[in-house]
Coordinates of N, CA, C and O in Angstrom, one line a residue:
X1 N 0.7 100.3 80.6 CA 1.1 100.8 81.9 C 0.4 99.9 83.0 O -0.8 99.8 83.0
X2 N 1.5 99.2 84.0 CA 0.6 98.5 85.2 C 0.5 99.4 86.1 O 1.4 100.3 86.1
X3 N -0.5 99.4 86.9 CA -1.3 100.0 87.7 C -1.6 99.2 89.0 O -2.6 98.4 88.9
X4 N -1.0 99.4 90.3 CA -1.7 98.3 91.3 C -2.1 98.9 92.5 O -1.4 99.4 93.4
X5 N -3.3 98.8 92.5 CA -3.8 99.7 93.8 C -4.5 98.7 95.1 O -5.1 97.7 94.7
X6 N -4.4 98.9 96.4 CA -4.4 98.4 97.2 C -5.7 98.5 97.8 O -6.4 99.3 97.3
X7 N -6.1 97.9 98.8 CA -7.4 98.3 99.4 C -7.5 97.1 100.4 O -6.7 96.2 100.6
X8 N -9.0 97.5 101.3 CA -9.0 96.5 102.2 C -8.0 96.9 103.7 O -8.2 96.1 104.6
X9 N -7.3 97.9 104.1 CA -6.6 98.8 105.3 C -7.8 99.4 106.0 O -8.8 99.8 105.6
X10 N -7.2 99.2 107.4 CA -8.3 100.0 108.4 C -7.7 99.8 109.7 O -6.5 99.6 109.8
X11 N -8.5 99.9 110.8 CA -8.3 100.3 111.7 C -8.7 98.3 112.6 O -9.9 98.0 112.4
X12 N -8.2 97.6 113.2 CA -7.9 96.7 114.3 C -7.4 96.6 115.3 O -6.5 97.4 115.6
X13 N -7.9 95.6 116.3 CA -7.5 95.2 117.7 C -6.5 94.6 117.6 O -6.4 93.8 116.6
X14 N -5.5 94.7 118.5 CA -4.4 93.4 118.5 C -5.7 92.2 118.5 O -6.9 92.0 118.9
X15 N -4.4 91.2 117.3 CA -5.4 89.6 118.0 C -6.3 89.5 116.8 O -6.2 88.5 116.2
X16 N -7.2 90.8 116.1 CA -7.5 91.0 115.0 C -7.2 90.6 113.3 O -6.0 90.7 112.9
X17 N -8.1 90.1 112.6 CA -7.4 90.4 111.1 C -7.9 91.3 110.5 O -8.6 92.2 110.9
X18 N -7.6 91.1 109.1 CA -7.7 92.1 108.0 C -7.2 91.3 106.9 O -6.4 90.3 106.9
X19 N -7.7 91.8 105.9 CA -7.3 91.0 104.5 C -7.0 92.4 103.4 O -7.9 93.2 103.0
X20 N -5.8 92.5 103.1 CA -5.6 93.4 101.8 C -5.4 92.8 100.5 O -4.7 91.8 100.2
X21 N -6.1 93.5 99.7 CA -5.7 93.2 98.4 C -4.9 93.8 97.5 O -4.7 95.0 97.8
X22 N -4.2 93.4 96.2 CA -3.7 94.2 95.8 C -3.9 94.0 94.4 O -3.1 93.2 93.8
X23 N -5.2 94.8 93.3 CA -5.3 94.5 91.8 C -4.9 95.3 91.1 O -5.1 96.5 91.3
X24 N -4.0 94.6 89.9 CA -3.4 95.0 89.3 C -4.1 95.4 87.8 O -4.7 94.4 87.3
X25 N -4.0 96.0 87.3 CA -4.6 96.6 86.1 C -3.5 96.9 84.7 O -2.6 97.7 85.0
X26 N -3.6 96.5 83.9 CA -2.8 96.4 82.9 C -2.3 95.2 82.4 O -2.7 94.1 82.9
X27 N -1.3 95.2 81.3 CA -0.6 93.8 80.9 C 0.3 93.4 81.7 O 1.3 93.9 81.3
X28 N 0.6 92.8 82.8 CA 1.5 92.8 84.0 C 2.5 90.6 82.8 O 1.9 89.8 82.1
X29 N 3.3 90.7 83.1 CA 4.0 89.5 82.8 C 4.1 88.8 83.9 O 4.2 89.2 85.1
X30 N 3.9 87.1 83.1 CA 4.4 86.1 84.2 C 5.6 86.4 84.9 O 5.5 86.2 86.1
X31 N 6.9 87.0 84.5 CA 7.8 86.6 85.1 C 7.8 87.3 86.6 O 8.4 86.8 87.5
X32 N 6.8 88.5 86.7 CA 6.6 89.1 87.8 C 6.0 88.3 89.1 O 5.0 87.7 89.4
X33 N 7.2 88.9 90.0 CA 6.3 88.4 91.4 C 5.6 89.8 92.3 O 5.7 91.0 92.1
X34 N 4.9 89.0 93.2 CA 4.2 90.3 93.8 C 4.5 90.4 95.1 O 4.3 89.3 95.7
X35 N 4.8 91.0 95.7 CA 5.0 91.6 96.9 C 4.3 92.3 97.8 O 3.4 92.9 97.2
X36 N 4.2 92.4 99.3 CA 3.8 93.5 100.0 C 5.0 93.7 100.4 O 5.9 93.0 100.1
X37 N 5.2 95.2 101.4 CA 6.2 96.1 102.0 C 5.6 96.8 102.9 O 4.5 97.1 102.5
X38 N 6.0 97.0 103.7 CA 5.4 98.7 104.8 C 6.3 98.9 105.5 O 7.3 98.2 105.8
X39 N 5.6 100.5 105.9 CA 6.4 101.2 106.6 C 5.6 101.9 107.5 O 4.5 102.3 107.4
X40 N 6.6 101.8 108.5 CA 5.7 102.0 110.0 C 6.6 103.6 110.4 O 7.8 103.6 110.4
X41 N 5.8 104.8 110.7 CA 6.2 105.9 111.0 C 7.7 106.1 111.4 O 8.1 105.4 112.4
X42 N 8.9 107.0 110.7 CA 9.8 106.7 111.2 C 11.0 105.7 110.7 O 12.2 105.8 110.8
X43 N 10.2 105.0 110.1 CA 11.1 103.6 109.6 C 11.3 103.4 108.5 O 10.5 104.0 107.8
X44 N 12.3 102.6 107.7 CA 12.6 102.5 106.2 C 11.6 101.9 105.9 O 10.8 101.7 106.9
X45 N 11.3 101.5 104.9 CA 10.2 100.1 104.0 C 10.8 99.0 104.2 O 12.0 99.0 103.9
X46 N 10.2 97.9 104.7 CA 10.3 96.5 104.9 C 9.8 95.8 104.3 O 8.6 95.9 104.3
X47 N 10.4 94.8 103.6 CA 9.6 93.5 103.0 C 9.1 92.7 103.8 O 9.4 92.4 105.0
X48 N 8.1 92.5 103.1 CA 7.0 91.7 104.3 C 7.0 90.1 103.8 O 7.3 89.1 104.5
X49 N 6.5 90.2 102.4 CA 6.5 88.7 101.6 C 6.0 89.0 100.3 O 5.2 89.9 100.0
X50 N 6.5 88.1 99.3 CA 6.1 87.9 98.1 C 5.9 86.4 97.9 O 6.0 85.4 98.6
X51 N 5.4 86.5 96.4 CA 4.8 85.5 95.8 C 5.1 85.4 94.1 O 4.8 86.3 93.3
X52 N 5.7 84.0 93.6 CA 5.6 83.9 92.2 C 4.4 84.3 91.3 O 3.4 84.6 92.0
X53 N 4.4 84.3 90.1 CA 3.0 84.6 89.4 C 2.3 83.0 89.7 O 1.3 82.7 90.2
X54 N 3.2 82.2 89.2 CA 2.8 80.9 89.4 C 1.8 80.4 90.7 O 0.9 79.6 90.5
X55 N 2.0 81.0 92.0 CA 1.9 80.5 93.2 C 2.5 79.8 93.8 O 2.4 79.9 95.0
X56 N 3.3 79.0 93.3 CA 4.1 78.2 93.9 C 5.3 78.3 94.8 O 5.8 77.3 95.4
X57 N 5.6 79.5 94.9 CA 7.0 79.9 95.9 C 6.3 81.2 96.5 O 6.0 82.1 95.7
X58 N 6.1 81.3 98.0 CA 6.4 82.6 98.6 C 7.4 82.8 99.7 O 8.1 81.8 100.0
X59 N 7.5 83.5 100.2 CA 8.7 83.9 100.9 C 8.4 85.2 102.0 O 8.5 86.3 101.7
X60 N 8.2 84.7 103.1 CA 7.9 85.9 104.3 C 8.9 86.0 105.2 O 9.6 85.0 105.5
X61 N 9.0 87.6 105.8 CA 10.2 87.8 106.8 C 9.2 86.9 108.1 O 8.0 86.7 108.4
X62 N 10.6 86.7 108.8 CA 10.4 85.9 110.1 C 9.3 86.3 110.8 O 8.6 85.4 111.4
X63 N 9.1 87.9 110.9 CA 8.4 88.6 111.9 C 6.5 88.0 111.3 O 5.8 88.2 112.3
X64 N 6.0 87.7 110.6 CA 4.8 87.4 110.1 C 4.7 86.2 109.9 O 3.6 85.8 109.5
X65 N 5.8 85.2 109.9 CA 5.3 84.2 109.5 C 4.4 83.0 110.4 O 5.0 82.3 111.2
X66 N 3.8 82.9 110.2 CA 2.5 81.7 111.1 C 1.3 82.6 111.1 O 0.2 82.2 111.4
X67 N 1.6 84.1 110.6 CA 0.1 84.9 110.7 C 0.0 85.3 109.5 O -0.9 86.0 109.3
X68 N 0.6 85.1 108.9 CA 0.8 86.2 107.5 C 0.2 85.4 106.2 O 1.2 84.7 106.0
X69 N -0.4 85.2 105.7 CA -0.5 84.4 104.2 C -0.9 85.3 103.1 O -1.7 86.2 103.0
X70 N 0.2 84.7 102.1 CA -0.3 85.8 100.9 C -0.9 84.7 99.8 O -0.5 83.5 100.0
X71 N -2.0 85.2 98.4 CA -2.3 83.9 97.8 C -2.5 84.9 96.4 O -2.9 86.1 96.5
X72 N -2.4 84.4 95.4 CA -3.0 84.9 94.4 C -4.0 84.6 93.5 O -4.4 83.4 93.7
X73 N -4.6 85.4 92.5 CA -6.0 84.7 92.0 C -5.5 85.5 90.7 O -5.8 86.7 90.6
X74 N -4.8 84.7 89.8 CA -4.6 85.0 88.2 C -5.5 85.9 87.5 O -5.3 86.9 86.9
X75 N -6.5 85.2 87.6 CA -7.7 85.3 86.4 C -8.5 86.6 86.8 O -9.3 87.1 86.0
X76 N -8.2 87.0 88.2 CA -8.6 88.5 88.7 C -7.5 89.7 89.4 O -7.5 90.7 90.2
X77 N -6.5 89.0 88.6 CA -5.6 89.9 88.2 C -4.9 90.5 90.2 O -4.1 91.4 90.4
X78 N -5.5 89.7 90.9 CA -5.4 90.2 92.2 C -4.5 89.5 92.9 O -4.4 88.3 92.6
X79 N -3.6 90.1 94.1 CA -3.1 89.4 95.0 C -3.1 89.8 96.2 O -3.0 91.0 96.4
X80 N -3.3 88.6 97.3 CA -4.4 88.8 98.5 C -2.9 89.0 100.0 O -1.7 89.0 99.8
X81 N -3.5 89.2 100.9 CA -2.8 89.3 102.0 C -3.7 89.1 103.4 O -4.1 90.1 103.9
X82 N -3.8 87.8 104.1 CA -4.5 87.5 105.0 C -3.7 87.9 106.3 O -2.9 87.0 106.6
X83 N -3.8 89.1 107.3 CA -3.2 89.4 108.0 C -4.3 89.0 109.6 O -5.3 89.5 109.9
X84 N -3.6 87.8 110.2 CA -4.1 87.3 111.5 C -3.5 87.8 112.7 O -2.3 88.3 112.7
X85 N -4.1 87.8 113.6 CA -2.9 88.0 115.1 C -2.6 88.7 115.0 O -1.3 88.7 115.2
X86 N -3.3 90.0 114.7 CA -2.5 91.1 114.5 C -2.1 91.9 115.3 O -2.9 92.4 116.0
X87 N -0.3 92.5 115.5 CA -0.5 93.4 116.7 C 0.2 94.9 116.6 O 0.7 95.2 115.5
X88 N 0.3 95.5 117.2 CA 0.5 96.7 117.6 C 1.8 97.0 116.3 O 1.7 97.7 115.3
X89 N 2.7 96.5 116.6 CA 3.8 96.6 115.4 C 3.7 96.1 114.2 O 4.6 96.1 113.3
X90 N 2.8 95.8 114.1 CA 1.9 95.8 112.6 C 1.7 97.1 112.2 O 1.7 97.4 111.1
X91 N 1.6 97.9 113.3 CA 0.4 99.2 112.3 C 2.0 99.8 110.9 O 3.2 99.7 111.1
X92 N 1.4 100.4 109.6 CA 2.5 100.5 108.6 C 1.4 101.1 107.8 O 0.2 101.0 108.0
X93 N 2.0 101.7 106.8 CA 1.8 101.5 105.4 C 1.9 100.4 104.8 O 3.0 99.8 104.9
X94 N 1.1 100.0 104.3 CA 1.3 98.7 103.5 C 1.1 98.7 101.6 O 0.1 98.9 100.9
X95 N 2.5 98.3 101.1 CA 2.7 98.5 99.6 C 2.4 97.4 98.7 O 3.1 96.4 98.9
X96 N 1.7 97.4 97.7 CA 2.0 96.4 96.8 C 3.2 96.7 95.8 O 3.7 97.8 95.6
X97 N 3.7 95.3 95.2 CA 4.9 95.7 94.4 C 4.9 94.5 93.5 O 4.5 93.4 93.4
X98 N 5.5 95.1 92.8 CA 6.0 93.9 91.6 C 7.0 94.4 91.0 O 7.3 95.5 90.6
X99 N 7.9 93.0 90.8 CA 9.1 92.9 89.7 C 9.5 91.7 89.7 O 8.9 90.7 90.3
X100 N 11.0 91.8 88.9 CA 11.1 90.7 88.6 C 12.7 90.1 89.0 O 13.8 90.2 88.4
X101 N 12.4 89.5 90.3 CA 13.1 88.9 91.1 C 12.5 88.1 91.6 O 11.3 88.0 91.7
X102 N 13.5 87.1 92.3 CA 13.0 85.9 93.0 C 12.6 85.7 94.4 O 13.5 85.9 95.1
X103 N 12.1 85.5 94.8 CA 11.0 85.9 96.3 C 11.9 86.0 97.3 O 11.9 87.0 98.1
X104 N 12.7 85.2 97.4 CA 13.9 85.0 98.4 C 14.8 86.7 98.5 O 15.4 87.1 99.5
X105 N 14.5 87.8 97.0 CA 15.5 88.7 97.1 C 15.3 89.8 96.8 O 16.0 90.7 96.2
X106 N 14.0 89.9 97.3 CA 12.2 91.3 97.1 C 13.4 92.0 98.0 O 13.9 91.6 99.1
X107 N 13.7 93.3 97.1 CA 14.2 94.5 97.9 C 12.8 95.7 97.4 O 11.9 95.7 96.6
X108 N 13.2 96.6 98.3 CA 12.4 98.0 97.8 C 13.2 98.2 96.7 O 12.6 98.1 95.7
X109 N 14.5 98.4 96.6 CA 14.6 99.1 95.3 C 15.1 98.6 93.7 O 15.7 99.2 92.8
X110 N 14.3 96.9 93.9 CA 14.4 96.3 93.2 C 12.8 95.9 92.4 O 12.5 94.9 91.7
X111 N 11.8 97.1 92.7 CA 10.5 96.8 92.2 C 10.3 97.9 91.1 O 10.6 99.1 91.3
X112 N 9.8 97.4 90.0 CA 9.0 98.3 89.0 C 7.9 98.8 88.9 O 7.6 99.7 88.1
X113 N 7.1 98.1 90.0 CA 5.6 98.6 90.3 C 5.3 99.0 91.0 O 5.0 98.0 91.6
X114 N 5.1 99.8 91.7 CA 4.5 100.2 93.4 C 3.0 100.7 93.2 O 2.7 101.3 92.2
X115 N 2.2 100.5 94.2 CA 0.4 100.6 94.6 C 0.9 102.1 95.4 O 2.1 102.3 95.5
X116 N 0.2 102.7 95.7 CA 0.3 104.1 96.6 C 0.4 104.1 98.1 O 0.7 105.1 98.7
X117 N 0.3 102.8 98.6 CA 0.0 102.3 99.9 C -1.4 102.3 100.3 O -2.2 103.1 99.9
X118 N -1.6 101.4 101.4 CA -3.2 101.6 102.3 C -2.2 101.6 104.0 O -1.0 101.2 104.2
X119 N -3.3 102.3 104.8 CA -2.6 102.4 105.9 C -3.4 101.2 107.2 O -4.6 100.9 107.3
X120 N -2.6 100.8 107.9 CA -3.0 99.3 108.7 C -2.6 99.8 109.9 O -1.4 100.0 110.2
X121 N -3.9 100.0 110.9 CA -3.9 100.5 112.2 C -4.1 99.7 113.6 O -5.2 99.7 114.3
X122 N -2.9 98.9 113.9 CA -3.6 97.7 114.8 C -3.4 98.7 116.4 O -2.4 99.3 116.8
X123 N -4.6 98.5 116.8 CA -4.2 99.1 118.5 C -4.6 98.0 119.6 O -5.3 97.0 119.7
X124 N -3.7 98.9 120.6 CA -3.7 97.7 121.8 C -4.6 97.8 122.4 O -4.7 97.0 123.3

């Protein structure tokens, strides 16, 4: 059974970062990629960005990209989420996820794994 729990959420200034993680616990497969998603009060779940197991391919929505980096670290079963510039429409739940699709076509309801969420509070 995989298991991925999140951590690393708190409370920031716009302009601010934060780094979330997301480790995963169990036999998880290469073919899995990993994902973040959130949801901001009110709102459906959004893909944010994923990542191959490999590292080699990620894929972020428009809204994060130049602030957003995701990276992974195999050997500690973890995948990272460097959140810069952060602003006010940032604040969300933020989800880890995995399955097995191609980065380009990370839906919510195309994941096999979900983390519980951490919550990400940027204020102005």
């Amino acid at each position: 059974q995989v298991q991925l729990v999140e951590s690393g959420g708190g409370l920031v200034q716009a302009g601010g970062s934060l780094r979330l993680s997301c480790a995963a616990s169990g036999r998880i497969s290469s073919s899995y990629a990993v994902g973040w998603f959130r949801q901001a009060p009110g709102k459906e779940r959004e893909f944010v960005v994923a990542i191959t197991w490999s590292g080699v391919s990620t894929y972020y929505v428009d809204s994060v990209k130049g602030r957003f980096t995701i990276s992974r670290d195999n050997a500690k079963n973890t995948v990272y989420l460097q959140m810069n510039s952060l602003k006010p429409e940032d604040t969300a739940v933020y989800y880890c996820a995995a399955g097995i699709r191609p980065v380009r076509l990370f839906g919510p309801d195309d994941m096999d794994y979900w983390g519980k969420g951490i919550l990400v509070t940027v204020s102005s």
